[in-house]
Structure formats: structure tokens, C-alpha cells
Amino acid sequence: MTAMTRILIRHEFILGILFVIVLFAMASQNDRFLTTANLLNQARLMTEVGLIAIPMTFVIVTGGIDLSVGSILGLCAILLGVFWQNLGLPLPAAIGLSLAAGTAAGFANGLIVTRFRVPPLIATLATLALYRGLAEGISQARSVRGYPDWFAVLGRGDFLGIPTQLWLFALVAAVGIFVLRFTTFGRTTYAIGNNEAAAEFSGLPVVRTKLLIYTASGFISALAAIVFVSRVSTTRSDMGSGIELEVITAVVLGGTSIFGGRGMVIGTLIGLCLMQILQNGLSLSGVRGDGTTVVIGAVLIVAVLISNLLSRFSSD
Amino acid sequence: MSRRLTHTLGSLGQEILLVVVILALFAFVGVYNPRFLSENNLTSIFVGNAYIAVAAIGMSLVIISGNIDVSIGALIGVLAVISGLLVTNGYPIWVAWLAPLVVGAAINAVVGCLIAYARVPSIIATLAMLSILSGGLITFTGGQWISGLPAGYQLAQFRLLNVPSPVWFMIGMTILAGFLMRYTTFGRSVYAVGSNPEAARASGISYKATVVKVFAIHGAIGGVAAVLFATQLQVIQSTTPVGLELVIITASVVGGVSILGGVGTVFGSTLAAILFAAIGSSLIFLNVSAYWLRAVQGILILATVLADMARRRRTG
């Protein structure tokens, strides 16, 4: 156990150093980078990926994966627009229903993984297609605009000088840190990732824990959809496509083992910030958005390679 | 022995089922709208989708070996552009036809090495490749289409015995791959590695070499698919259809390749690709919005996966 903590500290230590180096490199490249306005704006842009990365940390710690988060985001965004504009519901009710739909989508993932024992990779790859397909079918390529001003506060407004959604993100992250670190539920999550069969034989509620985690992943993806729609004040069916890649990269970069059993929410947060400043710094120095996805892909591979290397040293 | 017999029968059952479903679909839609069975429409179904069936052959090998590749759609896009750039820059046509095979094999051999030697899970390695290839492609081409292709380059528009060449490629490569998988040592080692890597290793089959070979072959087959994709129109689009990798994976899985590895044939995946193409076309003839296509595909893959899991549990 102490050896494991040591590795975690080491991984996060390396990550922290890397973060500082990148921060300085970016700051020396461009004057606009290290300003409060820019950093707060980057934090705002990071929120949707960040929100989903919290439950994704739990999912990956159990040894699973959830590829459908981007599709759930798209589906919930579309449903929000449909409930509000096409069905004429009040916006708060539409938000509530959209969150419920996302939770149900996550619950369905959990059921497929636990009851039918489909490997999470394939289960969520299938629902990735299904949920995105539903979003496309329901929206028929129509976008919804014209949301009321009060709704934009969530995605574009400030509260006490800090972007509104950042408070929400801080809350979700705090809950994530607390649950994974200090509760029985968190310990069960690690136990499942280390050895699922052993966890089951020790009488731990494996099925219920996994079901809850996938459901939470769906709920938070829906929450991210609400924030996203509020920020860009429009809904389209392709919203959030490919976001799963950024989320998984942040989690793995943060030191969570893709094989399960190891990882912390704090690490995910550092990984997230590192990725965001890397993207921001690159785009400030003239690399376009598509170029930065190349960097994210490369960073993901390097992150897993380093993590594999570290775990090999520790096992010797 | 009897287990292999059940497997053979099981996967054969899937193929017979697919043939029945395809015939039923053609009969049903044909009765509803006779123009569905016109030669024009049949040609467009097969010619426009043969590249998907071809790519699904390689994907089947990858999944049988117990891995997955979500970057194939992006790879096809990159290879198609490479082919187009070669031919418009004055290289001989045969170079433009063969280069995608070589480059595809080389790129995927690297991916195979990452998976086999550096122990990066295939989903992570190929997610990262998806990001690198698709981001790189858009950055490089700026989204522009390639036009001004010389006469004689459009391989996919050739006909032999009045049958379009993509159909010949689809049939020929399916038979070739079927032979490779059924009657060669390599084919057996792919099944062995997929169904039980430990046992394969113990019986002297190199897991690492097999995985690298599988990915290299998959890349070369992807090159053939890219040439068919690039030569079907007078221009080469610098983007492939959204979610192409999912359609290809779905074709493999619905064609009877078990998601858990070790089981399946390439015949099923070709039939499944034909079925998808027919479904896509029939939606139009049944006056159903094409925006529902992805949802239908999602339901199909989910149903097949659940059936596969149920069958596995029954046979033990």
C-alpha cells in the first residue's frame, strides 16, 4: 500500500513539475498567456471536459471505460432544446428532464455492463453509436437557439468574479475527491479495479457500485451538456463528439491506470489543467484547433507509456 | 474439438441468418418500392459501400486477435489523400494505388508495436491515433478536396464482366482472407492469441509478433479500402464519413466476430457490411429520414453484442 502511494506521489510529482515547465514555457512565448483573464477563460472552456473527467476517473479505476459520454452530452443537449422549444416546457423543467435522460442513459450503460456482462469498451462503443444516432434522429439536423438571458449566466456569467460553471466544477470535483478517498464506496471502487473476482467474493457490492458509477457518468455528462448549451447558447446534434478522447486523456495523464485499481481525482485535475494550458499555449502561438488534437493524441500515448514504465519499475 | 465445432456452427449460423435478413430486406423494400431493386440502386449500394466491407475484413482480424481499432476511419481518410496527392503530383497511377497499402501497413505496424511491445491497450493506442490522424489530416489539407485526377485513376469505376470492380475486390479479398484465416498457421495463431493469450504463448505462438502482423495486414487492407474510397468519385474528399470506424466495427461484430476475441469469420463481416449498406439505402426508399441511420446501427450492434453474450453464457 505504501509502495502504491509512493508511485502515485511520484507520478503526480512528475506531472506537477511538467505543469510548471509548460506554464513557464507558454508564459515566455506569449504575454497574453499568464493573465487572470486568459486563465479564467481557459478554466471556463475546460469545465465540460473537467466535469465528465471526475466520474470517468471512477470508471477507469474500476478497470472499465465509458466511451459514450460525448454522445450522452449530445443527446441531452438536443433533448434540452426539444423539451424547451418543441414541447414548450419551461426551461427549468426541460433542464430537469434532460438531466434525467442523461442519468437514464448512464444507468442503461451500467445495466449492460453489469447484468449482461458485456465488456465496458464494447458496451459503451455500442451506446456511443446509439445515443448519437438518437440525437441525430431526434434533431433532424435542426439547431435550437434563442435561450433566455438568465440561462446564459451558467455558461457565460460570473459569480464573485469567477466563471459560474467553475463553482459547479469545484463542487463536483470536491465530491469526487471525498467519495473516492474517504468513503467505503471509494475503497470498493479500488477493490473492483484491483481484482473484481476477489472483491465479489469478499462480499463487496460490486454490481451496485459499478451501476452507480456508470449512472453518475451519465448524469454528469448531462450536466456538462447543460453547461455547454448555456455557454454557446445553441444546441446541435454533433455537440461533444470526440470529447471522450479529451476526457480519457486527462484521466490517464493524471496517473490513473487504464488497467484499473490505481488513480486519484487530484491527478485528473492536474492532467486536465496541463492539457488545457498546452492547447491554449499552442493556439496562442498560432497552431490551429485541429493541430492541437494531434498533440492531445501524442500526449495520451506518452502518458500511458510513462505510466506503464513507472508501474514496471515499481513491480520489480 | 467439439467446442470448435460448436463455434464453427455458431458463426455459420450468424452468416446464414445474415443472408436471410438481407434477402428479406431486399424483398420487403422491393415490394414497397420497386425502384429499390433497379440496377442503378443496387450498383450504388455495392459500389458506394464495398470499401467498408473491405475494411471490415481487416477489422475482423483485429477483433479476433482480441484487440480493437477505432482509428481506421481516419486512416482511410489519410491514405486516400496520400493517394490523391501522389497522382496529382505526377507519380504513376500504380504508385498512387500501391502507396496507401504500404503506408497503411507501416502506420499500423507502429500501432501494433505500441500495443504488443509497450503494453498500451489497443483502445488507447488507436484512440490516440484517431486524434493524431484526423487532426493531422485537417491541418494538412485545410479541408480542401483534391480534384484534377487523371483519367485511368478511378479504379472503383472500372468494370469486369459488367460487374463494378469494388464488388470484385470485396469478394476476392473476403475469399483470400477467409482462406488465410482458415488454412494457414498465421490464421490459427490469430484465433489462438485472441481466445487465450497465455495458452498461445505456452504453445509457442509469439503473441507480440502475431499482434504486430495483424495490425500491419489490417493497415494494408485499409489501404485497399482507401483506394476504393478515393477512386469512386471525380474528386477526393479530405474527410471520411463521420463515424466510419463505428460502421466498420459494427460490420465485424454483427458479422459474428465475438467481441471477446478468438471467434468469427470474415465472411460474416462482409455480409453485415452489405446489410448496412442496404439498410442505409432502404431508409430513403421507405421515406424514413436518413438521420435515423446511426440510431438503427446502434440498435443493431447492441442487439448483436447482447445476443453474443447470451450465447456465450449458454455454451459456457
XYZ file of C-alpha atoms in Angstrom:
632
model
C 0.000 0.000 0.000
C 2.775 2.424 0.872
C 4.559 1.460 -2.350
C 1.412 2.300 -4.254
C 1.098 5.693 -2.601
C 4.727 6.328 -3.390
C 4.162 5.703 -7.102
C 1.125 7.935 -7.082
C 3.062 10.713 -5.425
C 5.858 10.188 -7.899
C 3.544 10.298 -10.889
C 1.839 13.413 -9.599
C 5.176 14.945 -8.681
C 6.439 14.449 -12.240
C 3.178 15.793 -13.575
C 3.402 18.827 -11.292
C 6.926 19.612 -12.492
C 5.819 19.166 -16.088
C 2.918 21.519 -15.433
C 5.204 24.237 -14.088
C 7.639 23.840 -17.005
C 4.845 24.093 -19.574
C 3.390 27.074 -17.716
C 6.707 28.941 -17.867
C 7.383 27.918 -21.456
C 3.977 29.189 -22.535
C 4.305 32.385 -20.495
C 7.660 33.213 -22.043
C 6.243 32.585 -25.519
C 3.301 34.903 -25.186
C 2.438 37.883 -22.951
C -1.280 37.237 -23.140
C -0.977 33.757 -21.670
C -0.298 34.397 -17.987
C -3.116 36.879 -17.375
C -6.019 36.351 -14.997
C -8.498 36.974 -17.793
C -6.967 34.320 -20.023
C -6.573 31.742 -17.272
C -10.156 32.206 -16.077
C -11.387 31.916 -19.628
C -9.386 28.719 -20.093
C -10.914 27.351 -16.906
C -14.339 28.143 -18.331
C -13.549 26.274 -21.561
C -12.213 23.345 -19.567
C -15.314 22.818 -17.442
C -17.268 20.416 -19.668
C -14.324 18.059 -20.133
C -13.424 18.508 -16.475
C -16.893 17.650 -15.179
C -17.011 14.384 -17.133
C -13.429 13.538 -16.157
C -14.433 13.216 -12.474
C -16.816 10.227 -12.878
C -14.550 8.907 -15.666
C -11.782 8.624 -13.062
C -14.065 6.320 -11.052
C -14.981 4.341 -14.183
C -11.339 3.800 -15.164
C -10.315 2.988 -11.581
C -12.810 0.075 -11.690
C -10.969 -1.122 -14.810
C -13.787 -0.003 -17.106
C -14.172 2.759 -19.657
C -17.078 4.911 -20.835
C -16.829 5.924 -24.489
C -20.446 7.096 -24.682
C -20.049 10.299 -22.634
C -19.769 12.545 -25.681
C -22.895 11.015 -27.196
C -24.822 11.385 -23.925
C -23.753 15.046 -23.919
C -25.033 15.471 -27.480
C -28.290 13.637 -26.768
C -29.006 15.656 -23.609
C -28.237 18.938 -25.382
C -30.696 18.013 -28.138
C -33.330 16.886 -25.626
C -32.970 20.162 -23.729
C -33.751 22.064 -26.917
C -36.605 19.752 -27.889
C -38.263 19.811 -24.449
C -37.982 23.567 -24.231
C -38.773 24.717 -27.760
C -40.740 21.919 -29.436
C -42.726 20.722 -26.416
C -42.995 24.208 -24.909
C -41.940 23.186 -21.409
C -40.495 25.816 -19.075
C -36.710 25.827 -19.285
C -36.095 24.599 -15.692
C -38.352 21.597 -16.353
C -36.546 20.939 -19.629
C -33.222 21.042 -17.775
C -34.548 18.588 -15.191
C -35.827 16.172 -17.845
C -32.594 16.418 -19.798
C -30.600 15.578 -16.670
C -32.953 12.652 -16.039
C -32.436 11.399 -19.594
C -28.654 11.519 -19.192
C -28.913 9.647 -15.903
C -31.083 7.006 -17.579
C -28.564 6.686 -20.420
C -25.770 6.141 -17.905
C -27.928 3.666 -15.987
C -28.512 1.726 -19.228
C -24.732 1.565 -19.726
C -24.371 0.250 -16.198
C -27.052 -2.388 -16.745
C -25.443 -3.621 -19.963
C -22.059 -3.829 -18.249
C -23.203 -5.474 -15.008
C -26.281 -7.550 -15.865
C -25.268 -8.725 -19.342
C -21.554 -8.693 -18.536
C -20.654 -7.008 -21.828
C -17.106 -5.587 -21.639
C -17.436 -1.823 -20.929
C -15.391 -0.953 -24.020
C -17.850 -2.669 -26.365
C -20.962 -1.772 -24.380
C -20.203 1.941 -24.427
C -18.940 1.821 -28.016
C -22.376 0.482 -28.955
C -24.218 3.106 -26.908
C -21.879 5.762 -28.335
C -23.407 4.934 -31.725
C -26.920 4.549 -30.328
C -27.084 7.774 -28.281
C -25.503 9.847 -31.046
C -27.897 8.237 -33.502
C -30.850 9.167 -31.297
C -29.542 12.734 -31.043
C -29.294 12.943 -34.848
C -32.663 11.292 -35.390
C -34.488 13.471 -32.882
C -32.903 16.720 -34.008
C -33.139 16.057 -37.777
C -30.150 18.427 -38.099
C -32.166 21.355 -36.749
C -30.470 23.504 -34.148
C -32.238 25.291 -31.323
C -31.322 28.872 -30.462
C -32.718 31.837 -28.582
C -32.319 30.717 -24.995
C -33.334 33.311 -22.372
C -30.674 35.580 -20.879
C -30.847 34.142 -17.366
C -29.822 30.736 -18.744
C -26.587 32.179 -20.172
C -25.419 33.037 -16.644
C -24.397 29.422 -16.097
C -22.151 29.224 -19.136
C -21.057 32.794 -19.715
C -21.662 34.664 -16.491
C -19.523 35.197 -13.408
C -20.198 34.671 -9.734
C -17.920 36.513 -7.281
C -15.587 37.263 -10.189
C -15.164 33.649 -11.168
C -16.946 31.912 -14.080
C -20.212 30.428 -12.777
C -19.605 26.917 -14.072
C -16.275 26.810 -12.255
C -18.146 26.796 -8.932
C -20.171 23.848 -10.174
C -16.998 22.097 -11.322
C -15.303 22.745 -7.969
C -18.300 21.227 -6.192
C -18.332 18.094 -8.360
C -14.549 17.722 -8.042
C -14.725 18.106 -4.254
C -17.433 15.450 -4.034
C -15.343 13.203 -6.293
C -12.213 13.620 -4.185
C -14.120 12.990 -0.964
C -16.005 9.913 -2.193
C -13.031 8.209 -3.841
C -10.633 8.910 -0.968
C -12.579 8.815 2.228
C -15.588 6.546 1.818
C -16.304 2.830 1.688
C -17.680 3.396 -1.780
C -14.306 4.736 -2.901
C -12.459 1.802 -1.412
C -14.856 -0.599 -3.116
C -14.085 1.183 -6.386
C -10.366 0.489 -5.962
C -11.049 -3.078 -4.888
C -13.053 -3.758 -8.060
C -10.255 -2.377 -10.202
C -7.562 -4.386 -8.448
C -9.374 -7.700 -8.557
C -13.051 -7.827 -9.370
C -13.496 -11.503 -8.558
C -11.802 -11.081 -5.190
C -13.968 -8.056 -4.450
C -17.072 -10.065 -5.259
C -16.006 -12.984 -3.067
C -15.292 -10.610 -0.191
C -18.924 -9.637 -0.288
C -18.426 -6.144 -1.684
C -21.398 -4.735 -3.627
C -19.604 -4.906 -6.999
C -22.684 -4.728 -9.210
C -24.301 -1.884 -7.292
C -21.070 0.119 -7.183
C -20.450 -0.195 -10.921
C -24.089 0.557 -11.703
C -23.891 3.735 -9.615
C -20.622 4.828 -11.232
C -21.907 4.454 -14.806
C -25.142 6.191 -13.819
C -23.151 9.066 -12.306
C -21.143 9.257 -15.508
C -24.379 9.698 -17.471
C -25.729 12.299 -15.039
C -22.552 14.391 -15.104
C -22.403 14.158 -18.910
C -25.919 15.613 -18.967
C -24.803 18.329 -16.560
C -21.906 19.107 -18.891
C -24.443 19.311 -21.737
C -26.429 21.982 -19.860
C -23.244 23.981 -19.215
C -22.177 23.557 -22.842
C -25.541 24.716 -24.232
C -25.563 27.678 -21.874
C -22.033 28.646 -22.929
C -22.594 28.514 -26.685
C -26.364 29.260 -26.434
C -27.306 26.823 -29.183
C -27.848 23.071 -29.499
C -26.564 20.868 -32.264
C -26.603 17.090 -32.565
C -22.828 16.846 -33.033
C -22.100 18.517 -29.707
C -19.497 16.743 -27.628
C -18.420 14.309 -30.302
C -14.861 13.267 -29.586
C -14.959 14.726 -26.077
C -14.437 11.205 -24.678
C -10.898 11.326 -26.054
C -10.045 14.524 -24.176
C -11.654 13.200 -21.003
C -9.806 9.881 -21.111
C -6.535 11.656 -21.934
C -6.920 13.925 -18.910
C -7.668 10.972 -16.618
C -4.821 8.785 -17.888
C -2.414 11.715 -17.954
C -3.377 12.292 -14.322
C -1.915 8.946 -13.341
C -4.995 6.732 -13.323
C -4.018 3.291 -14.592
C -6.014 2.243 -17.631
C -5.910 -1.300 -16.208
C -7.770 -0.150 -13.100
C -7.106 -0.131 -9.398
C -4.970 2.982 -9.299
C -5.688 6.673 -9.645
C -6.842 9.837 -7.883
C -9.164 12.718 -8.700
C -6.397 15.219 -7.866
C -4.248 13.655 -10.568
C -7.094 14.009 -13.046
C -7.372 17.708 -12.168
C -3.655 18.284 -12.770
C -3.815 16.302 -16.024
C -6.768 18.391 -17.099
C -5.039 21.719 -16.402
C -1.872 20.535 -18.142
C -3.835 19.593 -21.246
C -5.773 22.848 -21.296
C -2.730 25.122 -20.991
C -0.941 23.048 -23.600
C -3.852 23.551 -26.007
C -4.196 27.226 -25.126
C -0.488 27.916 -25.388
C -0.296 26.195 -28.758
C -3.256 28.086 -30.160
C -1.832 31.375 -28.850
C 1.380 30.627 -30.728
C -0.587 30.074 -33.912
C -1.325 26.328 -34.017
C -4.903 25.803 -35.124
C -7.524 23.760 -33.284
C -7.024 20.657 -35.403
C -3.293 20.775 -34.800
C -3.857 20.645 -31.064
C -5.837 17.384 -31.363
C -2.677 15.863 -32.822
C -0.823 16.971 -29.705
C -3.514 15.519 -27.423
C -3.255 12.162 -29.171
C 0.525 12.150 -28.810
C 0.285 13.209 -25.157
C -2.139 10.344 -24.465
C 0.271 7.741 -25.835
C 3.224 9.230 -23.974
C 1.190 9.366 -20.751
C 0.337 5.661 -20.954
C 3.922 4.766 -21.863
C 5.270 6.649 -18.838
C 2.632 5.151 -16.569
C 3.486 1.637 -17.831
C 7.172 2.300 -17.322
C 6.633 3.525 -13.758
C 4.500 0.532 -12.838
C 7.099 -1.823 -14.301
C 9.810 -0.273 -12.123
C 7.629 -0.478 -9.051
C 6.802 -4.145 -9.616
C 10.482 -5.076 -9.807
C -12.768 -30.354 -30.860
C -16.467 -30.322 -30.179
C -16.055 -26.779 -28.865
C -14.550 -25.717 -32.165
C -17.384 -27.451 -33.965
C -19.951 -25.501 -31.961
C -18.029 -22.335 -32.684
C -17.947 -23.080 -36.393
C -21.635 -23.891 -36.374
C -22.326 -20.845 -34.228
C -20.584 -18.437 -36.578
C -22.018 -20.188 -39.620
C -25.452 -19.694 -38.077
C -24.766 -15.987 -37.927
C -23.872 -15.953 -41.625
C -26.997 -17.861 -42.677
C -29.047 -15.522 -40.528
C -27.461 -12.514 -42.239
C -28.182 -13.908 -45.721
C -31.812 -14.472 -44.727
C -32.120 -10.968 -43.281
C -30.524 -9.387 -46.362
C -32.857 -11.286 -48.721
C -35.877 -10.425 -46.585
C -34.915 -6.764 -46.535
C -34.460 -6.666 -50.314
C -37.808 -8.434 -50.832
C -39.673 -6.200 -48.395
C -38.330 -2.878 -49.616
C -38.530 -4.090 -53.220
C -42.240 -4.773 -52.846
C -42.796 -1.421 -51.138
C -40.827 0.452 -53.767
C -39.693 -1.497 -56.872
C -37.127 1.165 -57.754
C -35.089 -0.136 -54.795
C -34.231 -3.209 -56.875
C -33.301 -1.243 -60.000
C -29.836 -1.919 -61.342
C -28.821 1.665 -60.651
C -29.655 1.468 -56.999
C -28.120 -1.956 -56.497
C -24.924 -0.754 -58.148
C -24.783 2.318 -55.957
C -25.373 0.241 -52.820
C -22.481 -2.078 -53.626
C -20.056 0.369 -55.218
C -20.537 3.046 -52.586
C -20.035 0.690 -49.669
C -17.628 -2.003 -50.867
C -14.754 -0.131 -49.226
C -16.494 -0.531 -45.866
C -16.791 -4.295 -46.412
C -13.118 -4.461 -47.387
C -12.019 -2.502 -44.301
C -14.228 -4.719 -42.122
C -12.129 -7.733 -43.174
C -9.047 -6.231 -41.521
C -11.101 -5.118 -38.533
C -12.326 -8.696 -38.092
C -8.722 -9.899 -37.855
C -8.008 -7.239 -35.241
C -11.061 -8.110 -33.144
C -10.456 -11.882 -33.456
C -6.950 -11.239 -32.073
C -8.607 -9.680 -29.018
C -7.952 -6.036 -29.903
C -9.859 -3.125 -31.396
C -9.081 -0.250 -33.752
C -11.085 2.958 -33.638
C -8.683 4.865 -35.909
C -9.464 3.028 -39.160
C -11.847 5.724 -40.456
C -9.204 8.419 -40.034
C -6.556 6.141 -41.534
C -8.673 5.596 -44.658
C -9.036 9.377 -44.989
C -5.281 9.944 -44.683
C -4.408 7.162 -47.140
C -6.964 8.382 -49.687
C -5.437 11.864 -49.587
C -1.921 10.426 -49.922
C -3.039 8.503 -52.989
C -4.650 11.586 -54.493
C -1.658 13.821 -53.834
C 0.701 11.297 -55.431
C -1.315 11.026 -58.613
C -1.949 14.760 -58.967
C 1.773 15.413 -58.460
C 2.697 13.347 -61.461
C 3.521 9.979 -59.969
C 2.457 6.934 -61.990
C -1.052 5.694 -61.273
C 0.139 2.325 -59.994
C 2.266 4.093 -57.390
C -0.806 6.015 -56.208
C -2.690 2.711 -55.982
C 0.014 0.830 -54.095
C 1.384 3.536 -51.787
C -1.684 3.523 -49.467
C -1.194 -0.216 -48.855
C 2.440 0.259 -47.865
C 1.878 3.396 -45.783
C -1.185 1.860 -44.108
C 0.762 -1.262 -43.193
C 3.663 0.841 -41.870
C 1.487 3.141 -39.734
C -0.466 0.268 -38.245
C 2.672 -1.786 -37.644
C 3.805 1.038 -35.373
C 0.417 0.935 -33.616
C 0.769 -2.852 -33.313
C 4.207 -2.410 -31.730
C 2.793 0.081 -29.217
C 0.143 -2.475 -28.272
C 2.302 -5.605 -28.274
C 5.645 -4.346 -27.001
C 4.838 -1.195 -24.995
C 1.657 -2.720 -23.498
C -0.550 0.230 -24.437
C -4.149 -1.089 -24.579
C -5.417 -1.136 -28.164
C -8.331 1.166 -27.358
C -5.952 3.839 -26.004
C -3.373 3.459 -28.777
C -5.990 3.687 -31.521
C -7.981 6.485 -29.843
C -4.749 8.466 -29.811
C -4.094 7.540 -33.456
C -7.608 8.655 -34.345
C -6.849 12.046 -32.850
C -3.413 12.293 -34.474
C -4.546 11.154 -37.945
C -7.773 13.141 -38.150
C -6.233 16.294 -36.663
C -3.195 15.970 -38.883
C -5.328 15.413 -41.975
C -7.447 18.539 -41.498
C -4.404 20.634 -40.580
C -2.541 19.393 -43.635
C -5.294 19.648 -46.245
C -7.181 22.573 -44.727
C -10.353 20.644 -45.552
C -9.829 21.089 -49.289
C -10.869 18.415 -51.751
C -8.429 17.039 -54.295
C -9.552 17.429 -57.882
C -7.925 17.185 -61.310
C -7.433 13.443 -61.068
C -6.018 11.944 -64.300
C -8.027 9.573 -66.479
C -7.480 5.913 -65.697
C -7.018 6.581 -61.983
C -10.630 5.809 -60.998
C -10.109 2.163 -60.106
C -13.502 1.930 -58.407
C -15.276 2.891 -61.647
C -13.788 0.035 -63.661
C -15.950 -2.907 -64.609
C -15.126 -6.523 -65.319
C -17.815 -8.707 -66.915
C -20.135 -5.742 -66.314
C -19.614 -6.055 -62.558
C -18.064 -2.994 -60.883
C -14.531 -3.531 -59.616
C -15.285 -2.742 -55.940
C -17.542 -5.796 -55.903
C -14.699 -7.925 -57.264
C -12.368 -6.528 -54.619
C -14.922 -7.188 -51.895
C -15.486 -10.798 -52.954
C -11.853 -11.535 -53.795
C -10.431 -10.159 -50.581
C -13.070 -11.856 -48.473
C -12.192 -15.248 -50.011
C -8.475 -14.552 -49.687
C -8.754 -13.533 -46.036
C -11.105 -16.426 -45.328
C -8.504 -18.798 -46.751
C -5.725 -17.111 -44.757
C -7.645 -17.399 -41.505
C -8.849 -20.958 -42.040
C -5.920 -22.794 -43.589
C -2.682 -21.096 -42.586
C -0.607 -21.247 -39.422
C -0.868 -17.490 -39.191
C -4.670 -17.604 -39.234
C -4.754 -20.198 -36.477
C -2.309 -18.198 -34.381
C -4.632 -15.169 -34.628
C -7.511 -17.237 -33.214
C -5.216 -18.690 -30.556
C -3.947 -15.294 -29.441
C -7.483 -13.943 -29.299
C -9.073 -16.765 -27.353
C -6.318 -17.325 -24.806
C -3.072 -15.321 -24.997
C -1.488 -17.307 -22.137
C -2.177 -20.660 -23.752
C -0.985 -19.332 -27.116
C 2.255 -18.196 -25.541
C 2.694 -21.536 -23.813
C 2.257 -23.390 -27.086
C 4.998 -21.390 -28.729
C 2.972 -18.782 -30.605
C 4.517 -15.329 -30.326
C 1.769 -13.026 -29.063
C 3.741 -9.910 -29.922
C 4.671 -10.902 -33.470
C 1.103 -12.038 -34.200
C -0.440 -8.773 -32.997
C 2.021 -6.651 -34.996
C 1.340 -8.749 -38.127
C -2.424 -8.498 -37.634
C -2.251 -4.720 -37.392
C 0.091 -4.440 -40.393
C -2.262 -6.577 -42.522
C -5.213 -4.549 -41.242
C -3.385 -1.381 -42.324
C -2.682 -2.765 -45.794
C -6.331 -3.804 -46.208
C -7.254 -0.310 -45.015
C -5.055 0.931 -47.878
C -7.119 -1.049 -50.386
C -10.290 0.391 -48.821
C -8.781 3.876 -49.097
C -8.020 3.420 -52.819
C -11.599 2.229 -53.430
C -12.878 5.225 -51.430
C -10.608 7.688 -53.250
C -11.358 6.475 -56.763
C -15.152 6.251 -56.632
C -15.739 9.925 -57.475
C -14.017 12.541 -59.637
C -12.727 14.283 -56.512
C -11.229 13.040 -53.262
C -12.852 14.396 -50.134
C -10.353 15.129 -47.409
C -12.765 13.815 -44.795
C -14.303 10.383 -44.421
C -17.918 9.951 -43.293
C -18.355 10.723 -39.579
C -18.320 7.555 -37.503
C -16.881 5.414 -40.317
C -14.818 3.424 -37.795
C -18.007 2.556 -35.922
C -19.707 1.281 -39.079
C -16.672 -0.900 -39.789
C -16.504 -2.252 -36.226
C -20.257 -2.853 -36.290
C -19.950 -4.810 -39.535
C -17.364 -7.083 -37.931
C -19.314 -7.615 -34.740
C -22.701 -8.086 -36.399
C -20.961 -10.439 -38.839
C -20.310 -12.826 -35.976
C -16.857 -11.857 -34.756
C -17.009 -12.204 -30.996
C -16.144 -9.072 -29.080
C -14.216 -11.205 -26.623
C -11.843 -12.367 -29.356
C -10.979 -15.791 -30.701
C -14.172 -16.422 -32.672
C -15.581 -15.335 -36.015
C -15.007 -15.372 -39.756
C -14.507 -12.681 -42.372
C -17.484 -13.880 -44.437
C -19.926 -12.662 -41.812
C -18.428 -9.185 -41.708
C -18.757 -8.766 -45.479
C -22.396 -9.858 -45.306
C -23.026 -7.451 -42.431
C -21.467 -4.597 -44.397
C -23.811 -5.394 -47.302
C -26.734 -5.430 -44.871
C -25.821 -1.962 -43.532
C -25.461 -0.537 -46.986
C -28.872 -1.960 -47.870
C -30.426 -0.560 -44.676
C -28.991 2.882 -45.400
C -30.393 2.837 -48.898
C -33.753 1.363 -47.888
C -34.392 4.156 -45.367
C -34.529 6.531 -48.319
C -36.891 4.269 -50.274
C -39.112 3.795 -47.217
C -39.273 7.581 -46.770
C -37.574 7.417 -43.397
C -35.224 10.265 -42.601
C -31.591 9.274 -43.146
C -30.792 10.920 -39.818
C -32.097 7.779 -38.106
C -29.462 5.586 -39.781
C -26.963 5.801 -36.950
C -29.597 5.000 -34.347
C -30.553 1.874 -36.343
C -26.882 0.884 -36.489
C -26.538 1.466 -32.764
C -29.509 -0.777 -32.005
C -28.136 -3.461 -34.335
C -24.700 -3.545 -32.727
C -26.181 -3.521 -29.226
C -28.585 -6.357 -30.050
C -25.807 -8.437 -31.613
C -23.475 -7.903 -28.674
C -26.170 -8.855 -26.163
C -27.054 -11.958 -28.200
C -23.362 -12.861 -28.377
C -23.018 -12.600 -24.604
C -26.164 -14.660 -24.037
C -24.942 -17.361 -26.433
C -21.536 -17.432 -24.725
C -23.098 -17.892 -21.326
C -25.280 -20.729 -22.617
C -22.450 -22.636 -24.258
C -20.181 -21.851 -21.306
